Amino acid sequence: MNKHTGPDLAAAHITGGVATDQRHDSAHKHVTGTAIYIDDMPEPAGTLHGCLGLSTVAHGIIRKMDLRAVRSAPGVVDVMTGDDVPGENDISPTGRHDEPVLTTKKVEFFGQPVFAVIAETREEARRACRLAKITYEELPFIVDVADADAAEPKMVTPPLTLKRGDASAAIKAAPRTVKGTMRVGGQDHFYLEGHIALAIPGEDQDVTVYSSTQHPSEVQHMVAHALGVPSHAVTVEIRRMGGGFGGKETQSNQFAAIAAIAAKRLGRAVKIRPDRDDDMSATGKRHDFLIEYEAGFDDEGTILGADFTYAARCGFSSDLSGPVTDRALFHCDNAYYYPAVKAVSAPLYTNTVSNTAFRGFGGPQGMVGAERIIDEVAFALGKDPLEIRKRNFYGTSDRNVTPYHQTVEDNIVHRIVEELEESSAYRRRRREIAAFNANSPIVKRGLALTPVKFGISFTATHFNQAGALVHVYTDGSVHLNHGGTEMGQGLYVKVAQVVAEEFQIDIDQVKITATTTGKVPNTSATAASSGSDLNGMAAQNAARQIKDRLIAFAAEAHGVPHDQVVFLPNRVRIGNQEIPFTDLVRQAYMARIQLSAAGFYKTPKIHWDRDSGSGHPFYYFAYGASCSEVSIDTLTGEYVIERSDILHETGRSLNRAIDLGQIEGGFIQGVGWLTTEELVWDGKGRLRTHAPSTYKIPLASDRPKVFNVALADWPENVEPTIHRSKAVGEPPFMLGMSVLHALSDAVASVADHRICPRLDAPATPERVLMAVERVTREAASL
């Protein structure tokens, strides 16, 4: 809109409606450094700064805690322990009461918060934390998931079993079988903006908390519980996060609660922004898994039965490990039909930080197990893994029931894979790579094409709801607020596009505002790829309420039927006349028509019975596929990604530009998880990879040399989602599996593809080298 002339009333289309390529609303601010994050906000006068004192043993009883030197250190205003929590000393998100704000008697992982220092400056708080003298009675500890599984396993939450048919009998009767184990590593979120909370005390019981969180309502409730006050006393606000990826779904609770307690104790604003090392040590990560699998299959490669056990390193408390390990089982099929299947989770207690949500929420680990079985079958039969994949795809009218007894009703994986196979020249390149490897003794190439079928919805049915608040002001501008949070993924602009489309006004007339519990209550986390689905529908509902009132008013005021009131770009046709949208709004205001609405949406059809392991937990599935080619150096294990081709679908995309960015970023993050991002604990239970110096995320130079990413332009969601679009946050992450399997293919070439490399993840250069040497030895013994 031109600020001097107003909206173009003769335009054929609005600017920034649905299905148009709009830049991220803050993109220009991100690249110029003008986007305001919590640490950029002007601090209130007298703001204090906090730092957490962390445990120095992996498991032990606190026998003595001498904090005198801490209290007397320069600048220190207060030192808090768990005994100073005025309400409930617990921030467990699932209500299991197993995660204290500050532990008081027992520490259960190296780096667990034991006390908090509040000082005049952040540097003074950090230095004071080092002066604590804590005496522990050390106890035996378990760090590795294999050790936890081998011992008498202690679980942080009840396990789940999915079962359809008799897997054991099917495997026993099958002509061929494979059996093995696979390790899948964890992953640090490595958000650019670390955790941060700024608490500002108000009058009476009130406190306002600015928290870098994906779940403002949960932070609100946790802060209220810790303070011992009603939820209405706590307001949580977040305009944007510098990345989240699931790491700010529950992990923000601790920092917000401590900042709020200190702020109310001292009557001054308190900010807590942990150092990156402390952030990585004290906050949860993606669960690493030990997967045991067995499958039976026929001579053509059709899988007849599959049996999985997914054992996860969960850490010392439940956090979200129950639903994460559940979702791993939900995706143990990926895109494949198992006539008989059994899958069991084992959410194991370990003396490590409690692992938490991470993009895909267990689904990626589940899929990796499925793809390992595909590889095993292919090597056992001497066939191309892609042939085995295609043979076992879900059907469209039969062979379409999942291990959790949901019928797959929207299957398009066949066409997605077929189109990618052709566009990536998969067959030709396999022949070329075979010829290259035959003449290259040192550098070997590998190629793989892997599919993705990812279920969309929170499996906890009650989370599948959202609210929104829309105001239309008398000048025709619109104020939009909803429960979704912005972490760089483009949710805010997508929902603004939905509202602009409903009113047929240019998007710059829609004001995007910070998410706050004071406007939209009881919201769900921005997670499970549901942000646009839920909040877009809630915002549309609110806009339509106002729109319906405007239509009713115009029809009555001008004496025309309702169907003769039509919203056109920046104007409204009423009978045979057209007036600017702004004029109609002003007239409605003068007639005392309400121009504000609270919208609401709940996802239909979904239900889930965990006890029986059956239901309809997902509203729909998102599909994609990727084809990757790699080169490995068989003398060092080093590798490069030569080329990756991706075809992904998001239904009728709300914003192709945003969706393509999510697909590219998700793929690269998935590749990082499966290749270079390795978490290492030492013999004392200390996380050693707790900084950029020791933890390697992909660099720009690690991206594929040739990177072709396309959105399928033909699908639309079979379910009535917002403009028939589909979620895009998590599904592309699993596209990175093609790189892991391309590496496996390259390793296998050293023995003419006679031996399955069984390459674990992350496939670091060291693991690739060891796999090359092992395959070479095994081939020599044949």
PDB file of C-alpha atoms in Angstrom, residues 424-547:
ATOM      1  CA  SER A 424      17.027 -36.799 -10.604  1.00  0.00           C
ATOM      2  CA  ALA A 425      17.994 -39.253 -13.381  1.00  0.00           C
ATOM      3  CA  TYR A 426      18.360 -41.905 -10.702  1.00  0.00           C
ATOM      4  CA  ARG A 427      18.721 -44.925 -13.017  1.00  0.00           C
ATOM      5  CA  ARG A 428      21.268 -43.323 -15.305  1.00  0.00           C
ATOM      6  CA  ARG A 429      23.318 -42.035 -12.401  1.00  0.00           C
ATOM      7  CA  ARG A 430      23.381 -45.446 -10.716  1.00  0.00           C
ATOM      8  CA  ARG A 431      24.988 -46.856 -13.837  1.00  0.00           C
ATOM      9  CA  GLU A 432      27.438 -43.962 -14.034  1.00  0.00           C
ATOM     10  CA  ILE A 433      28.395 -44.324 -10.369  1.00  0.00           C
ATOM     11  CA  ALA A 434      28.953 -48.060 -10.781  1.00  0.00           C
ATOM     12  CA  ALA A 435      31.310 -47.347 -13.677  1.00  0.00           C
ATOM     13  CA  PHE A 436      33.079 -44.612 -11.701  1.00  0.00           C
ATOM     14  CA  ASN A 437      33.601 -46.862  -8.659  1.00  0.00           C
ATOM     15  CA  ALA A 438      34.972 -49.675 -10.819  1.00  0.00           C
ATOM     16  CA  ASN A 439      37.776 -47.366 -11.954  1.00  0.00           C
ATOM     17  CA  SER A 440      38.357 -45.434  -8.720  1.00  0.00           C
ATOM     18  CA  PRO A 441      40.212 -47.408  -6.026  1.00  0.00           C
ATOM     19  CA  ILE A 442      40.232 -44.648  -3.380  1.00  0.00           C
ATOM     20  CA  VAL A 443      37.231 -42.350  -3.859  1.00  0.00           C
ATOM     21  CA  LYS A 444      33.896 -44.136  -3.973  1.00  0.00           C
ATOM     22  CA  ARG A 445      30.516 -42.692  -4.774  1.00  0.00           C
ATOM     23  CA  GLY A 446      27.106 -43.648  -3.452  1.00  0.00           C
ATOM     24  CA  LEU A 447      23.506 -42.832  -4.347  1.00  0.00           C
ATOM     25  CA  ALA A 448      20.236 -43.266  -2.465  1.00  0.00           C
ATOM     26  CA  LEU A 449      16.621 -42.196  -2.837  1.00  0.00           C
ATOM     27  CA  THR A 450      14.509 -42.263   0.324  1.00  0.00           C
ATOM     28  CA  PRO A 451      10.849 -41.367   0.932  1.00  0.00           C
ATOM     29  CA  VAL A 452       9.104 -39.626   3.825  1.00  0.00           C
ATOM     30  CA  LYS A 453       5.580 -40.124   5.145  1.00  0.00           C
ATOM     31  CA  PHE A 454       5.054 -38.042   8.277  1.00  0.00           C
ATOM     32  CA  GLY A 455       1.920 -37.871  10.420  1.00  0.00           C
ATOM     33  CA  ILE A 456       0.600 -34.426  11.314  1.00  0.00           C
ATOM     34  CA  SER A 457      -1.109 -33.668  14.646  1.00  0.00           C
ATOM     35  CA  PHE A 458      -0.266 -33.714  18.318  1.00  0.00           C
ATOM     36  CA  THR A 459      -0.739 -37.303  19.445  1.00  0.00           C
ATOM     37  CA  ALA A 460      -2.064 -35.859  22.706  1.00  0.00           C
ATOM     38  CA  THR A 461      -5.468 -35.043  21.240  1.00  0.00           C
ATOM     39  CA  HIS A 462      -6.253 -32.140  23.578  1.00  0.00           C
ATOM     40  CA  PHE A 463      -3.318 -30.105  22.229  1.00  0.00           C
ATOM     41  CA  ASN A 464      -4.958 -29.932  18.804  1.00  0.00           C
ATOM     42  CA  GLN A 465      -6.726 -26.633  19.455  1.00  0.00           C
ATOM     43  CA  ALA A 466      -5.896 -22.980  18.941  1.00  0.00           C
ATOM     44  CA  GLY A 467      -7.237 -19.491  19.570  1.00  0.00           C
ATOM     45  CA  ALA A 468      -6.821 -16.147  17.826  1.00  0.00           C
ATOM     46  CA  LEU A 469      -7.848 -12.560  18.393  1.00  0.00           C
ATOM     47  CA  VAL A 470      -8.632 -10.170  15.529  1.00  0.00           C
ATOM     48  CA  HIS A 471      -9.495  -6.474  15.823  1.00  0.00           C
ATOM     49  CA  VAL A 472     -10.541  -4.272  12.921  1.00  0.00           C
ATOM     50  CA  TYR A 473      -9.931  -0.595  13.621  1.00  0.00           C
ATOM     51  CA  THR A 474     -12.012   2.222  12.155  1.00  0.00           C
ATOM     52  CA  ASP A 475      -9.300   3.133   9.643  1.00  0.00           C
ATOM     53  CA  GLY A 476      -9.543  -0.366   8.162  1.00  0.00           C
ATOM     54  CA  SER A 477      -6.306  -1.646   9.652  1.00  0.00           C
ATOM     55  CA  VAL A 478      -6.320  -5.008  11.388  1.00  0.00           C
ATOM     56  CA  HIS A 479      -4.661  -6.242  14.572  1.00  0.00           C
ATOM     57  CA  LEU A 480      -3.847  -9.964  14.654  1.00  0.00           C
ATOM     58  CA  ASN A 481      -2.856 -12.079  17.622  1.00  0.00           C
ATOM     59  CA  HIS A 482      -2.827 -15.839  18.062  1.00  0.00           C
ATOM     60  CA  GLY A 483      -1.269 -18.534  20.204  1.00  0.00           C
ATOM     61  CA  GLY A 484       1.425 -19.560  17.740  1.00  0.00           C
ATOM     62  CA  THR A 485       5.011 -18.439  18.231  1.00  0.00           C
ATOM     63  CA  GLU A 486       7.504 -17.243  15.634  1.00  0.00           C
ATOM     64  CA  MET A 487      10.943 -18.848  15.664  1.00  0.00           C
ATOM     65  CA  GLY A 488      11.989 -17.988  12.124  1.00  0.00           C
ATOM     66  CA  GLN A 489       9.725 -20.498  10.393  1.00  0.00           C
ATOM     67  CA  GLY A 490       7.352 -17.918   8.907  1.00  0.00           C
ATOM     68  CA  LEU A 491       4.219 -18.723  10.914  1.00  0.00           C
ATOM     69  CA  TYR A 492       3.341 -15.085  11.559  1.00  0.00           C
ATOM     70  CA  VAL A 493       3.359 -14.082   7.908  1.00  0.00           C
ATOM     71  CA  LYS A 494       1.348 -17.141   6.870  1.00  0.00           C
ATOM     72  CA  VAL A 495      -1.411 -16.425   9.378  1.00  0.00           C
ATOM     73  CA  ALA A 496      -1.386 -12.759   8.347  1.00  0.00           C
ATOM     74  CA  GLN A 497      -1.873 -13.882   4.745  1.00  0.00           C
ATOM     75  CA  VAL A 498      -4.919 -15.886   5.829  1.00  0.00           C
ATOM     76  CA  VAL A 499      -6.485 -12.845   7.500  1.00  0.00           C
ATOM     77  CA  ALA A 500      -5.659 -10.580   4.564  1.00  0.00           C
ATOM     78  CA  GLU A 501      -7.298 -13.107   2.251  1.00  0.00           C
ATOM     79  CA  GLU A 502     -10.486 -13.225   4.328  1.00  0.00           C
ATOM     80  CA  PHE A 503     -10.957  -9.450   4.369  1.00  0.00           C
ATOM     81  CA  GLN A 504      -9.460  -9.018   0.870  1.00  0.00           C
ATOM     82  CA  ILE A 505      -7.097  -6.324   2.108  1.00  0.00           C
ATOM     83  CA  ASP A 506      -3.385  -5.873   1.440  1.00  0.00           C
ATOM     84  CA  ILE A 507      -1.179  -7.683   3.938  1.00  0.00           C
ATOM     85  CA  ASP A 508       0.445  -4.460   5.119  1.00  0.00           C
ATOM     86  CA  GLN A 509      -2.951  -3.555   6.589  1.00  0.00           C
ATOM     87  CA  VAL A 510      -2.604  -6.543   8.960  1.00  0.00           C
ATOM     88  CA  LYS A 511      -0.507  -5.900  12.046  1.00  0.00           C
ATOM     89  CA  ILE A 512       1.352  -8.934  13.367  1.00  0.00           C
ATOM     90  CA  THR A 513       1.698  -8.749  17.157  1.00  0.00           C
ATOM     91  CA  ALA A 514       3.695 -10.602  19.791  1.00  0.00           C
ATOM     92  CA  THR A 515       2.279 -13.813  21.210  1.00  0.00           C
ATOM     93  CA  THR A 516       1.053 -13.223  24.741  1.00  0.00           C
ATOM     94  CA  THR A 517      -0.968 -15.202  27.241  1.00  0.00           C
ATOM     95  CA  GLY A 518      -2.777 -11.958  28.076  1.00  0.00           C
ATOM     96  CA  LYS A 519      -4.603 -11.997  24.718  1.00  0.00           C
ATOM     97  CA  VAL A 520      -5.041 -15.662  23.767  1.00  0.00           C
ATOM     98  CA  PRO A 521      -5.181 -18.111  26.704  1.00  0.00           C
ATOM     99  CA  ASN A 522      -4.533 -21.821  27.113  1.00  0.00           C
ATOM    100  CA  THR A 523      -2.613 -22.229  23.879  1.00  0.00           C
ATOM    101  CA  SER A 524      -0.711 -25.274  22.676  1.00  0.00           C
ATOM    102  CA  ALA A 525       2.979 -25.299  21.898  1.00  0.00           C
ATOM    103  CA  THR A 526       4.056 -24.241  18.441  1.00  0.00           C
ATOM    104  CA  ALA A 527       5.200 -27.743  17.654  1.00  0.00           C
ATOM    105  CA  ALA A 528       4.210 -30.929  15.832  1.00  0.00           C
ATOM    106  CA  SER A 529       4.267 -28.926  12.579  1.00  0.00           C
ATOM    107  CA  SER A 530       0.798 -27.714  13.518  1.00  0.00           C
ATOM    108  CA  GLY A 531       1.394 -23.967  13.789  1.00  0.00           C
ATOM    109  CA  SER A 532      -0.215 -22.900  10.517  1.00  0.00           C
ATOM    110  CA  ASP A 533      -2.885 -25.599  10.597  1.00  0.00           C
ATOM    111  CA  LEU A 534      -4.172 -24.635  14.030  1.00  0.00           C
ATOM    112  CA  ASN A 535      -3.547 -20.908  14.263  1.00  0.00           C
ATOM    113  CA  GLY A 536      -4.411 -20.235  10.633  1.00  0.00           C
ATOM    114  CA  MET A 537      -7.817 -21.834  11.121  1.00  0.00           C
ATOM    115  CA  ALA A 538      -8.402 -19.989  14.411  1.00  0.00           C
ATOM    116  CA  ALA A 539      -7.503 -16.649  12.808  1.00  0.00           C
ATOM    117  CA  GLN A 540      -9.728 -17.422   9.835  1.00  0.00           C
ATOM    118  CA  ASN A 541     -12.566 -18.207  12.222  1.00  0.00           C
ATOM    119  CA  ALA A 542     -12.143 -14.862  13.989  1.00  0.00           C
ATOM    120  CA  ALA A 543     -11.940 -12.939  10.709  1.00  0.00           C
ATOM    121  CA  ARG A 544     -15.032 -14.677   9.379  1.00  0.00           C
ATOM    122  CA  GLN A 545     -17.020 -13.738  12.470  1.00  0.00           C
ATOM    123  CA  ILE A 546     -16.266 -10.081  11.822  1.00  0.00           C
ATOM    124  CA  LYS A 547     -16.791 -10.495   8.101  1.00  0.00           C
TER     125      LYS A 547
END
